[in-house]
C-alpha positions as semicolon CSV with decimal commas, in nm:
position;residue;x (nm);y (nm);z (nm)
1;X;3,723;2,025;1,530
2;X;3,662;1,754;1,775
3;X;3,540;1,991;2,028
4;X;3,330;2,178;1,790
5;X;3,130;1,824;1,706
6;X;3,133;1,734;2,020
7;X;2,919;2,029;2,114
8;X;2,711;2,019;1,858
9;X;2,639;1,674;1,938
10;X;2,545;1,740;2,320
11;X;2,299;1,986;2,201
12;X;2,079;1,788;1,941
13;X;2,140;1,484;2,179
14;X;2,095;1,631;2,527
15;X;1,903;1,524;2,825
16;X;1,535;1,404;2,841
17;X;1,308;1,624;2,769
18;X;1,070;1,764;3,006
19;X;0,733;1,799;3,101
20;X;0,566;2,059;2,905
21;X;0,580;2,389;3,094
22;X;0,850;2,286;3,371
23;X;1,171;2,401;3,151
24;X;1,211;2,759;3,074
25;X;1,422;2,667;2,808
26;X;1,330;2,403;2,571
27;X;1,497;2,039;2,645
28;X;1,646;1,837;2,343
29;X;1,581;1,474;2,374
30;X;1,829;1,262;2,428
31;X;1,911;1,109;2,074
32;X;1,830;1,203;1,708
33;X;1,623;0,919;1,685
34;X;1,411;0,660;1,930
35;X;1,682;0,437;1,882
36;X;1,941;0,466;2,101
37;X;2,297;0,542;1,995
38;X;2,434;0,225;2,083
39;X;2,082;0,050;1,894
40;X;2,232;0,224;1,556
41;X;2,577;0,118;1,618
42;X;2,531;-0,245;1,651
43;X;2,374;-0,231;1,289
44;X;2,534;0,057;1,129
45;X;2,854;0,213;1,273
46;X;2,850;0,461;0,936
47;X;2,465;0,610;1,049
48;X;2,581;0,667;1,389
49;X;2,857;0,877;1,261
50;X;2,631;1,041;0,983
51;X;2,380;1,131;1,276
52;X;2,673;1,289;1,506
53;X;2,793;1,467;1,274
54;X;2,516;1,549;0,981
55;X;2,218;1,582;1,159
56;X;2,409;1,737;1,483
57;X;2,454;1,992;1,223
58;X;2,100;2,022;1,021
59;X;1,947;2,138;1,371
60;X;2,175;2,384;1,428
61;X;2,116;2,576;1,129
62;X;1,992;2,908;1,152
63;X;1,787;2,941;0,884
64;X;1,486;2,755;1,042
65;X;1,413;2,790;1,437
66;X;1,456;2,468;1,632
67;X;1,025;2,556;1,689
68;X;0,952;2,588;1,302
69;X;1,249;2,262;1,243
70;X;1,098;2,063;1,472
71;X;0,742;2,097;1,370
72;X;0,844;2,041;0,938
73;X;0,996;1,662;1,098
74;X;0,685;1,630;1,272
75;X;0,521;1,661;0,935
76;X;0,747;1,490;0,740
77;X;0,693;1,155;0,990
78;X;0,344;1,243;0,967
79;X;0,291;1,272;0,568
80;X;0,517;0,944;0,498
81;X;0,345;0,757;0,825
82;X;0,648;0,727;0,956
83;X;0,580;0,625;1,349
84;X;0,885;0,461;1,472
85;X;1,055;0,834;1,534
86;X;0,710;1,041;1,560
87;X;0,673;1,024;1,955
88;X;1,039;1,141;1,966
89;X;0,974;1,464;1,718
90;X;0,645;1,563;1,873
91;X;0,805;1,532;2,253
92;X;1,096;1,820;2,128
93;X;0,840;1,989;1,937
94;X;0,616;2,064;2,254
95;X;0,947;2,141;2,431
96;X;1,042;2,365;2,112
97;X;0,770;2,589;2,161
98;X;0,501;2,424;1,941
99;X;0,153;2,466;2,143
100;X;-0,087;2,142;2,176
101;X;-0,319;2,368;2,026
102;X;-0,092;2,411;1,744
103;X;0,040;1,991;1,682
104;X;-0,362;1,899;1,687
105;X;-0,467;2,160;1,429
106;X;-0,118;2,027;1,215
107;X;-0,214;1,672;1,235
108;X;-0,545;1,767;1,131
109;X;-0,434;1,979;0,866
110;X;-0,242;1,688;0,785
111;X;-0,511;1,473;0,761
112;X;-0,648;1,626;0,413
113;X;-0,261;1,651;0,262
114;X;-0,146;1,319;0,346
115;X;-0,457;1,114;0,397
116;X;-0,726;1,028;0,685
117;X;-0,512;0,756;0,769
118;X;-0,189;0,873;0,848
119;X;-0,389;1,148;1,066
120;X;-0,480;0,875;1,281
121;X;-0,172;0,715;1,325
122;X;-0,002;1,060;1,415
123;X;-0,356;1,040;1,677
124;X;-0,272;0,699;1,803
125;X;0,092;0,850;1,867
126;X;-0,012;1,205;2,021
127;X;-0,300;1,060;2,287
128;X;-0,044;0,924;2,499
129;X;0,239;1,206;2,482
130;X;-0,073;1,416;2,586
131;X;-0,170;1,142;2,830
132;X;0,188;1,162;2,985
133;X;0,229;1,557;2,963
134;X;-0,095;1,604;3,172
135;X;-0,260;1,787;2,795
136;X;-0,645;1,814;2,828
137;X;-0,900;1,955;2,632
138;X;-0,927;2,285;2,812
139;X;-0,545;2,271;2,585
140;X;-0,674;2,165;2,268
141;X;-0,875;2,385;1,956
142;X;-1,242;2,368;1,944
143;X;-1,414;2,150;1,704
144;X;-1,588;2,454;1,590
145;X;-1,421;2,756;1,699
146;X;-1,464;3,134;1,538
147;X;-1,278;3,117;1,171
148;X;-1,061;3,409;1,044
149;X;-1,200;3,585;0,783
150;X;-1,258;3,487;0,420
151;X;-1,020;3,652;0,160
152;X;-1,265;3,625;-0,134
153;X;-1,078;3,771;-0,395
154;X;-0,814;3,499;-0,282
155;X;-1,094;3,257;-0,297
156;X;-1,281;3,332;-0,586
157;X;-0,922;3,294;-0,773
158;X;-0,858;2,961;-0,621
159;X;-1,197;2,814;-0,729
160;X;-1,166;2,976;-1,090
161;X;-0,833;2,745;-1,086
162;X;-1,003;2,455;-0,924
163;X;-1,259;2,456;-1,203
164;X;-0,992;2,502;-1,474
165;X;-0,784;2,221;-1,357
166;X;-1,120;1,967;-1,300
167;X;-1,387;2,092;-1,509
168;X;-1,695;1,835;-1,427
169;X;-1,459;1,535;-1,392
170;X;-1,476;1,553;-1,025
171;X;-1,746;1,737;-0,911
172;X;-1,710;1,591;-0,533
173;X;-1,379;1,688;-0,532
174;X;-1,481;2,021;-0,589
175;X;-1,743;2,036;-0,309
176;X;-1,474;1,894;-0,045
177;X;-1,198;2,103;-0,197
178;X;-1,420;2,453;-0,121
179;X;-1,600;2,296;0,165
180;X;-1,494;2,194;0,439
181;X;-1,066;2,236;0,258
182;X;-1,044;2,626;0,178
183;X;-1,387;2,692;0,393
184;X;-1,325;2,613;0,681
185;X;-0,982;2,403;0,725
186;X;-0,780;2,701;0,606
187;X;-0,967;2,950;0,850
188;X;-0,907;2,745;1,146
189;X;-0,776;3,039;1,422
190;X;-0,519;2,802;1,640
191;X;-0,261;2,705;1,355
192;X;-0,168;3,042;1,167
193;X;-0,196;3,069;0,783
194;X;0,163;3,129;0,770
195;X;0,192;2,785;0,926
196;X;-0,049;2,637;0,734
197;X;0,118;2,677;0,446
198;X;0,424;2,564;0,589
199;X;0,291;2,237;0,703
200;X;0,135;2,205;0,387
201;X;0,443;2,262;0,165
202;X;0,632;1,975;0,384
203;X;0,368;1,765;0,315
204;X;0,387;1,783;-0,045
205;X;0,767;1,761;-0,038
206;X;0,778;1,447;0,198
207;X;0,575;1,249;-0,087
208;X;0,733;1,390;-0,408
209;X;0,407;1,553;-0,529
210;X;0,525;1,824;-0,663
211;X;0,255;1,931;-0,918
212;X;0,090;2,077;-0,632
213;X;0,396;2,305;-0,488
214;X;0,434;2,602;-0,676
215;X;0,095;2,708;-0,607
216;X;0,114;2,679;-0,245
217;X;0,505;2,768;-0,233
218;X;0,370;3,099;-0,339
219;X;0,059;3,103;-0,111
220;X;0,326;2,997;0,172
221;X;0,532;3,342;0,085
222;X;0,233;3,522;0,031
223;X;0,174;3,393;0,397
224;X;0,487;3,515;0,569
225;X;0,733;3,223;0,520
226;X;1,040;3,389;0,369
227;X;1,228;3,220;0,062
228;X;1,513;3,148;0,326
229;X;1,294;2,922;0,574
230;X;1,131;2,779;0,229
231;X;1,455;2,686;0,133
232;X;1,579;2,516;0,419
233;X;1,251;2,297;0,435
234;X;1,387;2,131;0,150
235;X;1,718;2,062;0,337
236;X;1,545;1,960;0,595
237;X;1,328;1,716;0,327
238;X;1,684;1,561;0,208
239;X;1,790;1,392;0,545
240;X;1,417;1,307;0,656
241;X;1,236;1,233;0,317
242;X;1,536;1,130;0,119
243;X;1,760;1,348;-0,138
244;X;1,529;1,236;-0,422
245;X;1,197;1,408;-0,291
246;X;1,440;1,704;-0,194
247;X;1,550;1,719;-0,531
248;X;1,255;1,707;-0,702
249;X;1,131;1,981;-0,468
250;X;1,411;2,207;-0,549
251;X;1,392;2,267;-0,882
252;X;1,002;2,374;-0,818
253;X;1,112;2,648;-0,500
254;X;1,392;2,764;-0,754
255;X;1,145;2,874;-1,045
256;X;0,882;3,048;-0,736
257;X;1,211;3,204;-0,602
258;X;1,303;3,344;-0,962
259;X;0,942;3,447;-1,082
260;X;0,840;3,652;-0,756
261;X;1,158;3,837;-0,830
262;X;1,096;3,971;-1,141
């Protein structure tokens, strides 16, 4: 048993990770956390163990890939402004397979599911990990790139909804929500729908708003994310957004589980 922890230890807290594009094989960082393990020790022997032996064992679970686990925690920080950790996440996200192309269209996917202003902390974090890694524009989207089609039966449901759920209360908030949200946000080519959806149901996990989830639980699976990976994003909530927000989560991916299978 020793052995087996052991291992699993040295590969969630491996060596440094690399530049992006010099490893064939992505690098984990060298702790779970900024802190070192000696840091978490001197103020909590317990976490230290929790984090060897826990977390060790969160990111070795195979029902998320390292590249899909690493970019929900990037998320998760992001959504909850959560800094201290996010260079750390978005370093072993690049070397997980995540794309610049694909962390800047997340953060700014982010940026109408969290707030403007945890967007630009995730920013303030990112321009120097870019800086470092040598990432340059010619890496990042466009501003105003081709979109992917419309689905306008999709749409024209979504709207019908919108109006339901608003009526003239918030008649901005309908403007924003079809234009520039659904519009053009959604149709962005260099994060994939599937994606999307997945960064979108983190989101709304990390903060406990769960009136939202159902609806884009099932958008998610309509998407491509499978009720497996769903279901370990709310594991994956429990150790980085608390049990509470996991639990209230749960119950919500339980009833979209149950009423896609009738």
């Amino acid at each position: 048993m020793k052995l087996l922890a052991a291992t699993l230890v040295s590969l969630v807290l491996g060596t440094p990770a690399l530049a992006q594009g010099t490893a064939s094989m992505p690098t984990p960082l060298e702790t779970a956390s900024a802190l070192s393990a000696a840091d978490i020790q001197s103020v909590s022997p317990a976490l230290g163990r929790y984090a060897k032996e826990d977390v060790a064992g969160l990111w070795q679970r195979p029902q998320l890939s390292r590249r899909d686990r690493s970019l929900v925690t990037v998320a998760i920080l992001i959504a909850r402004n959560q800094t201290l950790d996010l260079p750390h996440y978005i370093n072993l996200a690049l070397d997980s397979g995540v794309t610049p192309r694909e962390l800047s269209e997340t953060i700014t996917h982010l940026a109408f599911y969290s707030g403007w202003s945890n967007a630009m902390a995730a920013v303030a974090v990112t321009k120097d990990i870019f800086a470092q890694r040598g990432i340059g524009p010619d890496q990042l989207p466009a501003a105003s790139p081709q979109l992917l089609p419309l689905n306008e039966q999709a749409e024209a449901t979504r709207i019908a909804s919108v109006q339901r759920l608003l009526g003239t209360a918030a008649p901005g908030l309908d403007q924003y929500t079809t234009d520039p949200l659904f519009k053009d946000v959604w149709l962005r080519p260099d994060l994939s729908p599937r994606d999307r959806s997945l960064m979108t149901i983190t989101s709304l996990m990390a903060n406990g708003q769960v009136a939202q989830l159902a609806g884009h639980l099932n958008r998610a699976l309509d998407n491509g994310l499978t009720q497996e990976q769903a279901g370990e994003v709310v594991t994956q909530i429990a150790f980085y957004a608390g049990w509470p927000n996991a639990f209230s989560a749960g119950p919500v991916a339980a009833e979209v589980f149950k009423s896609r299978a009738k």
